[in-house]
Amino acid sequence: MNRTPFIIFGVFLTIAFSLSGLVLIPNWQFQDHKPVINTRDGSQYPVPYFGMALQGRDVYVDQGCTYCHTQQVRAKGYGGDIRRNWGNRRTVARDYMYEFPVLLGTMRTGPDLANIGARQPSRDWHYLHLYNPQITSAGSIMPRFQYLFRTIKAGELAPSGAIPLPPAFQADGTHIVPTARGEQLVEYLRAQNRTFPLPEAKQ
Amino acid sequence: MTSLPEGPNENKLEQISRILIDDSSRVPVSLWFASSVFWLLMGSVAAMISSVKLHHPDFLGNIEWLTFGRIRPVHLDIVFYGWSSMAAVGCLLWLQARLCHVKLPWPLLLSGLAMVWNVGVCVGVVAVLAGHGSSIEYLEFPAYCAPFFAIPALGVLAANVKMYVTKESQHTYVSQWYLLAATVWLPILYVTAMACTYFGLVQGVSQAITNWWFGHNALGLWVTPIAVATAYYLIPKVTGKPVHSYHLSLLGFWSLAIFYNWAGTHHLTGGPLPAWTITVGVVGSMMMFIPVITVAINHHMTMRGVFHMLKTSPTLRFTVFGSVMYTVASFQGSLEALRSHQEITHFTQYTIGHAHLGLYGFFSMIMFGAMYYIFPRITNNEWSSARLIKVHFWGSSIGVLAYGAGLCWAGWWQGMMMIDPGIPFLETVAYIRPYLIMRSVSGAGMTIAHIAFAISVWRILSRHHFVMSGPTLFTTARPAWREFVNEQEKREQAELEAQS
């Protein structure tokens, strides 16, 4: 008896089932998601990334930030996410409806970034942290992203856009200015804000 | 459904056909294997760079191409696409030809496909290093790399089906089911996942599910079945004992096919997904106990009474180590999928430890065992040195055990610390740093093992180094390499003189 068609059909079925169950059905379940409007001030959430933040997402992807940072907050009572102040509520599917690619991440060598824009709104903090993580977070094992900055030899006056390095980290007579990619990455990070109250995420 | 023993009383005809089959697979299988060993070395280099960077972030600090976020996915992709997949293809081609009692079809085409696959890995690695990676785990290579893998995968599927359909053997051995299934699953998995990822066929968090549907199944439905099939073949073959139970192996196969498919979503526990998708993943992971236990029983019962052979046979020692690690890593993986367990270990080094116990301790060790068995048969040559094999075995086995145990321990406590908001985040970093250094040390042990293995493979493939005096066992004393070459040269000299 030739059982080849039986085996091949059987193994094909197993994967067709899991593809429909895990990928197609959830995709269908989410397709009618719509943004929420805040009745008080008319603001909409979520909004797609635009401008420099959108360009910054490509920098985030190409630098592989996702290999050490997640962008998801787990529910209250599950893990320490909310008690660590990484968000005021859990993140839900609607938070990511415009994201392509979705960068949930699976590793927290560094802290979660789902709301880093709300936690650290200051551009300067991000520039210092990217230029040398030891300035803002001593003991960090994050690499320095100095190639996202230019060194400018300058006189007494700092050029516009120079980052406020503490004296200990600054070579004499030079100033450090972010490159376009550096600026884009920081705008992307500052856009990481998933604090808008959503009806399906009470906690 | 017997074990096809290779004993003195089998008939000559079968021996001759076996030699012809091995001859037909010499070039393609050697090429897939040799490429995989090359990528194993490259993967080790990428691994060492990323590992050292994690505890000394300033190491090669200002080179954008080698930043951690690029070299770490390059390590994973080299190991998955370069080493694991290429070793798996070589193994499955040879095994299927042997089990079907047919010559390997289209040797030239299959060799060409190996080169296409190699080009795909090269292009993908350069793309990720240059910053064109997608940051989607296991699918980092850009879309234009897809044909380099999809076409060879279809070619391998065609060759595999052709062998199975034209088989001359009367029985179907359990390994053949696994091999056939794996080659059907791979192209479907890969093409679907690439299409969904790069052409926006799915939206929002469904992308993340697609990612882990692929990421988990690429391990569970592609490399795992091939390693299980290989162990199912090698253990009875080397020990000369039949597989313990046919019915168990059937149950094991179909339960793997049905349940592994659904397990991937446990990578997203606690994430922004409907709870039912995670529950399905947890159930699938729990049900994996069935195929794992059946395989464990079958392999253990086959080995019963012949454990002493582990002292002498390199193939058996690597394969049985891998087989035991299959049970260990799978049990760990099933438990890890539970929500209460994930609350602690998700997002920590624990996952990395587990991944290496699986892909290295189980899969790679069985591939090593298979290569120690297959290379001498397709090259008509023997391994040059038992010492190199010993270095390989101990470096790999101690390395991966230290790696897995160390990171799982560290990851567990890292997770416990992260749950407690009273502990500043940077303290969790300070806590794992010594373990990250330990990881580099055990990684170095594995790298040394790979170098020893690569030297062995180089020698058995190179025509200058013929060793014809019986199989190389752990107990075989071969003369040191230099002496051996000298002796050989002397012998050749003497022959020349005798002729003149």
Coordinates of C-alpha atoms in Angstrom, one line a residue, chain B:
Chain B
M1 CA 9.8 -2.0 10.8
T2 CA 13.1 -3.5 11.7
S3 CA 16.4 -1.9 12.6
L4 CA 18.3 -2.8 9.4
P5 CA 21.2 -4.3 11.3
E6 CA 24.6 -4.1 9.5
G7 CA 26.0 -7.5 10.5
P8 CA 28.3 -10.1 8.9
N9 CA 25.4 -12.3 7.8
E10 CA 23.6 -9.9 5.5
N11 CA 24.0 -10.6 1.8
K12 CA 26.6 -9.2 -0.5
L13 CA 24.1 -7.7 -2.9
E14 CA 22.8 -5.4 -0.2
Q15 CA 26.3 -4.3 0.7
I16 CA 27.0 -3.5 -2.8
S17 CA 23.8 -1.5 -3.3
R18 CA 24.7 0.4 -0.1
I19 CA 28.1 1.3 -1.5
L20 CA 26.4 2.6 -4.6
I21 CA 23.9 4.6 -2.7
D22 CA 26.7 6.2 -0.6
D23 CA 28.6 6.9 -3.8
S24 CA 25.6 8.7 -5.3
S25 CA 25.3 11.0 -2.3
R26 CA 29.0 11.8 -1.9
V27 CA 29.2 15.2 -3.6
P28 CA 25.8 16.7 -2.5
V29 CA 25.9 15.5 1.0
S30 CA 29.6 16.4 1.5
L31 CA 28.8 19.9 0.2
W32 CA 25.8 20.5 2.5
F33 CA 27.8 19.1 5.4
A34 CA 31.0 21.0 4.7
S35 CA 29.0 24.3 4.3
S36 CA 27.3 23.7 7.5
V37 CA 30.6 23.2 9.3
F38 CA 31.9 26.4 7.8
W39 CA 28.8 28.2 9.1
L40 CA 29.2 26.6 12.5
L41 CA 32.6 28.3 12.7
M42 CA 31.2 31.6 11.5
G43 CA 28.3 31.3 14.0
S44 CA 30.8 30.7 16.8
V45 CA 32.7 33.8 15.9
A46 CA 29.4 35.9 15.9
A47 CA 28.4 34.2 19.2
M48 CA 31.7 35.1 20.9
I49 CA 31.5 38.7 19.7
S50 CA 28.0 39.2 21.0
S51 CA 28.6 37.3 24.2
V52 CA 31.6 39.4 25.1
K53 CA 29.8 42.6 24.1
L54 CA 27.1 41.8 26.6
H55 CA 29.4 42.0 29.6
H56 CA 32.0 44.4 28.1
P57 CA 29.8 46.7 25.9
D58 CA 32.9 48.7 24.8
F59 CA 34.5 45.7 23.1
L60 CA 34.6 46.7 19.4
G61 CA 32.4 49.4 20.6
N62 CA 32.4 52.0 17.9
I63 CA 31.9 49.8 14.8
E64 CA 28.3 50.1 13.8
W65 CA 28.4 46.9 11.7
L66 CA 29.2 44.9 14.8
T67 CA 26.9 46.6 17.3
F68 CA 25.2 44.1 19.6
G69 CA 21.8 44.6 18.0
R70 CA 23.2 43.4 14.7
I71 CA 25.8 40.8 15.5
R72 CA 23.4 38.9 17.9
P73 CA 20.7 38.3 15.1
V74 CA 23.6 37.5 12.8
H75 CA 24.6 34.7 15.2
L76 CA 21.1 33.4 15.4
D77 CA 20.6 33.4 11.6
I78 CA 24.0 31.9 10.8
V79 CA 23.3 29.1 13.3
F80 CA 19.8 28.5 12.1
Y81 CA 20.0 29.0 8.3
G82 CA 23.7 28.2 7.9
W83 CA 24.6 25.5 10.4
S84 CA 21.4 23.8 11.5
S85 CA 19.4 23.8 8.2
M86 CA 22.3 22.8 6.0
A87 CA 23.4 20.0 8.4
A88 CA 19.8 18.9 8.5
V89 CA 19.5 18.8 4.7
G90 CA 22.7 16.8 4.3
C91 CA 21.5 14.4 6.9
L92 CA 18.0 13.9 5.5
L93 CA 19.2 13.4 1.9
W94 CA 21.6 10.6 3.0
L95 CA 19.2 9.0 5.4
Q96 CA 16.3 9.0 3.0
A97 CA 18.5 7.4 0.2
R98 CA 19.7 4.7 2.6
L99 CA 16.3 4.0 4.0
C100 CA 14.6 3.9 0.6
H101 CA 17.4 1.7 -0.9
V102 CA 17.6 4.1 -3.9
K103 CA 20.4 6.2 -5.2
L104 CA 20.2 9.9 -4.4
P105 CA 18.5 11.6 -7.4
W106 CA 19.8 14.7 -9.2
P107 CA 23.2 14.9 -7.3
L108 CA 24.3 17.8 -9.5
L109 CA 21.1 19.8 -8.8
L110 CA 21.2 19.1 -5.1
S111 CA 24.8 20.3 -5.0
G112 CA 23.8 23.5 -6.9
L113 CA 21.0 24.1 -4.4
A114 CA 23.5 23.9 -1.6
M115 CA 25.5 26.7 -3.2
V116 CA 22.3 28.7 -3.7
W117 CA 21.5 28.3 0.0
N118 CA 25.1 29.4 0.9
V119 CA 24.7 32.5 -1.2
G120 CA 21.4 33.2 0.6
V121 CA 23.1 33.0 4.0
C122 CA 26.0 35.3 2.8
V123 CA 23.7 37.9 1.4
G124 CA 21.5 37.8 4.5
V125 CA 24.4 38.2 6.9
V126 CA 25.9 41.1 5.0
A127 CA 22.4 42.7 4.9
V128 CA 21.9 42.4 8.6
L129 CA 25.4 43.7 9.4
A130 CA 24.7 46.7 7.1
G131 CA 21.6 47.5 9.0
H132 CA 19.0 46.1 6.6
G133 CA 17.7 43.4 9.1
S134 CA 14.0 43.3 10.0
S135 CA 14.4 42.9 13.8
I136 CA 11.9 40.0 13.6
E137 CA 13.5 37.0 15.3
Y138 CA 14.4 34.2 12.9
L139 CA 13.2 36.3 9.9
E140 CA 15.9 39.0 10.0
F141 CA 17.1 38.4 6.5
P142 CA 15.5 40.9 4.1
A143 CA 12.8 39.7 1.6
Y144 CA 15.2 39.5 -1.3
C145 CA 16.9 36.6 0.5
A146 CA 13.7 34.5 0.5
P147 CA 14.2 32.8 -3.0
F148 CA 17.7 31.6 -2.0
F149 CA 16.0 29.5 0.7
A150 CA 12.6 28.8 -0.7
I151 CA 13.8 27.3 -4.0
P152 CA 16.3 24.9 -2.5
A153 CA 13.7 23.9 0.1
L154 CA 11.3 23.0 -2.7
G155 CA 14.1 21.1 -4.5
V156 CA 14.9 19.1 -1.4
L157 CA 11.2 18.3 -0.9
A158 CA 11.1 17.1 -4.5
A159 CA 14.1 14.9 -4.1
N160 CA 12.8 13.5 -0.9
V161 CA 9.4 12.7 -2.3
K162 CA 10.9 11.2 -5.4
M163 CA 13.1 8.9 -3.3
Y164 CA 10.1 7.9 -1.1
V165 CA 7.8 7.2 -4.1
T166 CA 10.4 5.1 -5.9
K167 CA 11.6 3.3 -2.9
E168 CA 12.9 -0.3 -3.2
S169 CA 12.6 -1.1 0.5
Q170 CA 9.4 -2.9 1.5
H171 CA 8.9 -1.2 4.8
T172 CA 8.6 2.3 5.9
Y173 CA 10.9 3.1 8.8
V174 CA 9.8 5.7 11.4
S175 CA 12.6 8.0 10.4
Q176 CA 11.1 8.4 6.9
W177 CA 7.9 9.8 8.2
Y178 CA 9.8 12.5 10.1
L179 CA 12.0 13.3 7.1
L180 CA 9.1 13.5 4.7
A181 CA 7.1 15.7 7.1
A182 CA 9.9 18.1 7.8
T183 CA 10.5 18.8 4.1
V184 CA 6.8 19.4 3.6
W185 CA 6.6 21.8 6.6
L186 CA 9.7 23.9 5.9
P187 CA 8.7 25.6 2.6
I188 CA 5.1 26.2 3.8
L189 CA 6.4 27.7 7.1
Y190 CA 9.0 29.9 5.4
V191 CA 7.1 31.2 2.5
T192 CA 4.0 31.9 4.5
A193 CA 5.9 33.7 7.3
M194 CA 8.0 35.8 4.8
A195 CA 4.9 36.8 2.9
C196 CA 3.0 37.8 6.1
T197 CA 6.0 39.6 7.4
Y198 CA 7.1 41.6 4.4
F199 CA 3.9 42.1 2.4
G200 CA 1.7 43.2 5.2
L201 CA -0.8 40.3 4.9
V202 CA -1.5 40.4 8.6
Q203 CA -1.9 43.5 10.8
G204 CA -1.0 44.6 14.2
V205 CA -0.1 42.0 16.8
S206 CA -0.9 39.2 14.4
Q207 CA 2.5 39.9 13.0
A208 CA 4.0 38.9 16.4
I209 CA 2.0 35.7 16.3
T210 CA 3.1 34.9 12.8
N211 CA 6.7 35.6 14.0
W212 CA 6.4 33.0 16.7
W213 CA 4.3 30.6 14.7
F214 CA 7.4 30.5 12.4
G215 CA 10.1 30.9 15.0
H216 CA 8.9 28.0 17.2
N217 CA 7.8 25.8 14.3
A218 CA 11.1 26.3 12.4
L219 CA 12.7 24.5 15.4
G220 CA 9.9 22.1 16.1
L221 CA 8.8 21.1 12.7
W222 CA 12.0 21.5 10.7
V223 CA 15.2 20.7 12.7
T224 CA 13.6 18.7 15.5
P225 CA 12.0 16.0 13.3
I226 CA 15.3 15.6 11.4
A227 CA 17.3 15.1 14.5
V228 CA 14.7 12.7 16.0
A229 CA 14.7 10.8 12.7
T230 CA 18.5 10.6 12.8
A231 CA 18.6 9.3 16.3
Y232 CA 15.9 6.8 15.4
Y233 CA 18.2 5.6 12.7
L234 CA 21.6 5.8 14.3
I235 CA 20.9 4.3 17.8
P236 CA 19.6 0.9 16.4
K237 CA 22.2 1.0 13.6
V238 CA 25.2 1.4 15.9
T239 CA 24.0 -0.9 18.6
G240 CA 22.5 -3.5 16.3
K241 CA 19.3 -3.6 18.3
P242 CA 15.8 -3.0 16.8
V243 CA 13.7 0.0 17.9
H244 CA 11.8 -0.9 21.0
S245 CA 8.2 -0.2 19.8
Y246 CA 6.7 0.5 16.5
H247 CA 3.4 1.8 17.9
L248 CA 5.1 4.2 20.3
S249 CA 7.0 5.7 17.4
L250 CA 3.8 6.2 15.4
L251 CA 2.1 7.9 18.4
G252 CA 5.2 10.0 18.9
F253 CA 5.2 11.2 15.3
W254 CA 1.6 12.2 15.0
S255 CA 1.4 13.8 18.4
L256 CA 4.5 15.9 17.5
A257 CA 2.8 16.9 14.2
I258 CA -0.4 17.9 15.8
F259 CA 0.7 19.6 19.0
Y260 CA 4.0 21.3 18.2
N261 CA 2.2 23.4 15.6
W262 CA 0.2 25.2 18.3
A263 CA 2.9 25.8 20.9
G264 CA 4.5 28.9 19.5
T265 CA 2.3 31.5 21.2
H266 CA 3.9 30.8 24.6
H267 CA 6.6 33.2 23.4
L268 CA 4.0 36.0 23.8
T269 CA 2.7 35.2 27.3
G270 CA 1.5 38.3 29.0
G271 CA 1.6 40.2 25.7
P272 CA -1.1 42.3 24.1
L273 CA -3.0 39.3 22.6
P274 CA -6.3 37.6 23.3
A275 CA -5.9 35.3 26.2
W276 CA -7.1 32.3 24.2
T277 CA -4.2 32.4 21.8
I278 CA -1.8 32.1 24.7
T279 CA -3.9 29.3 26.3
V280 CA -3.7 27.4 23.0
G281 CA 0.1 27.7 23.1
V282 CA 0.2 26.5 26.7
V283 CA -2.0 23.5 25.9
G284 CA 0.1 22.7 22.8
S285 CA 3.3 22.9 24.9
M286 CA 1.8 20.6 27.6
M287 CA 0.7 18.0 25.1
M288 CA 4.3 17.9 23.8
F289 CA 5.0 15.7 26.8
I290 CA 3.4 12.8 24.7
P291 CA 5.8 12.8 21.7
V292 CA 8.8 13.6 24.0
I293 CA 8.1 10.8 26.4
T294 CA 7.4 8.2 23.6
V295 CA 10.7 9.1 21.9
A296 CA 12.5 9.0 25.3
I297 CA 11.1 5.5 26.1
N298 CA 11.9 4.2 22.6
H299 CA 15.5 5.4 22.6
H300 CA 16.2 4.5 26.2
M301 CA 14.7 1.0 25.8
T302 CA 16.8 0.5 22.6
M303 CA 19.9 1.5 24.5
R304 CA 19.2 -0.8 27.4
G305 CA 22.0 -3.3 27.9
V306 CA 24.4 -1.7 25.5
F307 CA 25.3 1.5 27.4
H308 CA 28.9 0.3 27.5
M309 CA 29.1 1.1 23.8
L310 CA 29.1 4.8 24.7
K311 CA 32.7 4.3 25.8
T312 CA 33.9 3.5 22.3
S313 CA 31.5 4.8 19.6
P314 CA 31.7 8.6 18.9
T315 CA 28.5 8.5 16.8
L316 CA 26.6 6.8 19.6
R317 CA 27.9 9.0 22.4
F318 CA 27.0 12.2 20.6
T319 CA 23.6 10.9 19.5
V320 CA 22.6 9.5 22.9
F321 CA 23.8 12.8 24.6
G322 CA 21.5 14.6 22.1
S323 CA 18.7 12.3 22.7
V324 CA 18.8 12.7 26.4
M325 CA 19.0 16.5 26.0
Y326 CA 15.8 16.2 23.8
T327 CA 14.0 14.9 26.8
V328 CA 15.5 17.4 29.2
A329 CA 15.1 20.5 27.0
S330 CA 11.5 19.5 26.0
F331 CA 10.4 18.9 29.6
Q332 CA 11.9 22.2 30.5
G333 CA 10.2 23.9 27.6
S334 CA 6.8 22.5 28.4
L335 CA 7.0 23.7 32.0
E336 CA 8.4 27.0 30.8
A337 CA 5.2 27.6 28.8
L338 CA 3.1 27.7 32.0
R339 CA 1.9 31.2 32.8
S340 CA 3.2 31.0 36.4
H341 CA 6.6 30.0 35.1
Q342 CA 6.6 32.6 32.3
E343 CA 5.8 35.4 34.8
I344 CA 9.3 34.9 36.2
T345 CA 11.4 33.6 33.3
H346 CA 10.0 35.4 30.3
F347 CA 12.2 38.2 29.1
T348 CA 15.2 36.8 31.0
Q349 CA 18.4 34.9 30.2
Y350 CA 16.5 31.7 31.2
T351 CA 15.0 31.6 27.7
I352 CA 18.5 31.9 26.1
G353 CA 19.7 29.0 28.3
H354 CA 16.8 26.9 27.3
A355 CA 17.2 27.7 23.6
H356 CA 20.8 26.4 23.7
L357 CA 20.0 23.3 25.6
G358 CA 17.5 22.5 22.7
L359 CA 19.2 23.7 19.6
Y360 CA 22.7 22.8 20.7
G361 CA 22.5 20.1 23.4
F362 CA 19.8 18.2 21.5
F363 CA 19.9 19.1 17.8
S364 CA 23.5 20.0 17.1
M365 CA 24.9 17.0 19.2
I366 CA 22.8 14.6 17.1
M367 CA 24.0 16.3 13.9
F368 CA 27.6 15.9 15.1
G369 CA 26.9 12.2 15.8
A370 CA 25.4 11.8 12.4
M371 CA 28.4 13.4 10.6
Y372 CA 30.8 11.1 12.5
Y373 CA 28.8 8.3 11.0
I374 CA 28.1 9.5 7.5
F375 CA 31.3 11.2 6.5
P376 CA 33.4 8.0 6.5
R377 CA 30.8 6.2 4.4
I378 CA 30.5 8.9 1.7
T379 CA 34.2 9.7 1.5
N380 CA 35.6 6.1 2.0
N381 CA 37.9 7.6 4.5
E382 CA 38.3 7.4 8.3
W383 CA 38.6 10.1 11.0
S384 CA 42.2 11.0 11.4
S385 CA 42.3 11.3 15.2
A386 CA 40.4 10.1 18.2
R387 CA 41.9 12.9 20.2
L388 CA 40.2 15.5 18.1
I389 CA 36.9 13.8 18.5
K390 CA 37.4 13.7 22.3
V391 CA 38.2 17.4 22.4
H392 CA 35.0 18.0 20.3
F393 CA 32.8 15.9 22.6
W394 CA 34.0 17.2 25.9
G395 CA 34.2 20.8 24.7
S396 CA 30.7 20.7 23.3
S397 CA 29.0 18.7 26.1
I398 CA 30.6 20.4 29.1
G399 CA 30.2 23.8 27.3
V400 CA 26.5 23.4 26.6
L401 CA 25.7 22.0 30.1
A402 CA 27.5 24.8 31.8
Y403 CA 25.9 27.3 29.5
G404 CA 22.4 26.0 30.0
A405 CA 22.6 25.4 33.7
G406 CA 24.3 28.8 34.3
L407 CA 21.9 30.9 32.3
C408 CA 18.8 29.1 33.5
W409 CA 19.9 29.7 37.1
A410 CA 20.8 33.3 36.5
G411 CA 17.7 33.9 34.4
W412 CA 15.4 32.5 37.1
W413 CA 16.8 34.9 39.8
Q414 CA 17.0 37.8 37.3
G415 CA 13.2 37.2 36.8
M416 CA 12.6 37.1 40.5
M417 CA 14.4 40.4 41.0
M418 CA 12.5 42.0 38.1
I419 CA 9.2 41.1 39.7
D420 CA 10.1 43.0 42.9
P421 CA 9.8 46.7 42.2
G422 CA 11.9 47.5 45.3
I423 CA 15.0 46.3 43.4
P424 CA 16.3 49.0 41.0
F425 CA 16.6 47.7 37.4
L426 CA 20.3 48.2 37.2
E427 CA 20.7 45.8 40.1
T428 CA 19.3 43.0 37.9
V429 CA 22.0 43.9 35.4
A430 CA 24.7 43.8 38.0
Y431 CA 23.4 40.4 39.2
I432 CA 23.6 38.7 35.8
R433 CA 26.9 40.2 34.6
P434 CA 29.1 37.4 36.2
Y435 CA 26.9 34.8 34.6
L436 CA 27.3 36.6 31.2
I437 CA 31.1 36.3 31.6
M438 CA 30.6 32.6 32.5
R439 CA 28.6 32.2 29.3
S440 CA 31.5 33.6 27.3
V441 CA 33.8 31.1 28.9
S442 CA 31.5 28.1 28.2
G443 CA 31.0 29.5 24.7
A444 CA 34.8 29.5 24.2
G445 CA 34.8 25.8 25.2
M446 CA 32.2 25.1 22.5
T447 CA 34.1 27.2 20.0
I448 CA 37.3 25.1 20.6
A449 CA 35.3 22.0 20.1
H450 CA 34.0 23.3 16.8
I451 CA 37.6 24.1 15.7
A452 CA 38.6 20.5 16.5
F453 CA 35.6 19.2 14.6
A454 CA 36.3 21.4 11.6
I455 CA 39.9 20.1 11.5
S456 CA 38.6 16.6 11.5
V457 CA 36.2 17.3 8.7
W458 CA 38.8 19.1 6.7
R459 CA 41.1 16.1 7.0
I460 CA 38.5 13.5 6.1
L461 CA 37.5 15.5 3.0
S462 CA 41.0 16.3 1.8
R463 CA 42.3 13.7 -0.5
H464 CA 45.8 13.8 1.0
H465 CA 44.8 12.3 4.2
F466 CA 43.7 8.8 3.7
V467 CA 43.2 6.7 6.8
M468 CA 42.1 3.2 5.9
S469 CA 42.6 1.2 8.9
G470 CA 39.1 0.6 10.4
P471 CA 36.8 3.0 12.1
T472 CA 38.0 5.6 14.5
L473 CA 36.6 4.9 18.0
F474 CA 37.3 6.8 21.2
T475 CA 39.7 4.0 22.1
T476 CA 41.5 4.0 18.8
A477 CA 45.1 5.1 19.1
R478 CA 46.2 6.7 15.9
P479 CA 49.7 8.0 15.6
A480 CA 50.1 11.8 16.1
W481 CA 49.2 13.6 12.9
R482 CA 52.7 14.6 11.9
E483 CA 54.1 11.1 12.5
F484 CA 51.2 9.7 10.6
V485 CA 51.9 11.9 7.6
N486 CA 55.6 11.1 7.8
E487 CA 54.8 7.4 7.9
Q488 CA 52.5 7.7 4.9
E489 CA 55.2 9.7 3.0
K490 CA 57.7 7.0 3.8
R491 CA 55.3 4.3 2.6
E492 CA 54.7 6.1 -0.6
Q493 CA 58.4 6.7 -1.1
A494 CA 59.0 3.0 -0.6
E495 CA 56.4 2.1 -3.1
L496 CA 57.9 4.4 -5.6
E497 CA 61.3 2.9 -5.1
A498 CA 59.9 -0.6 -5.4
Q499 CA 58.3 0.3 -8.7
S500 CA 61.5 1.8 -10.1

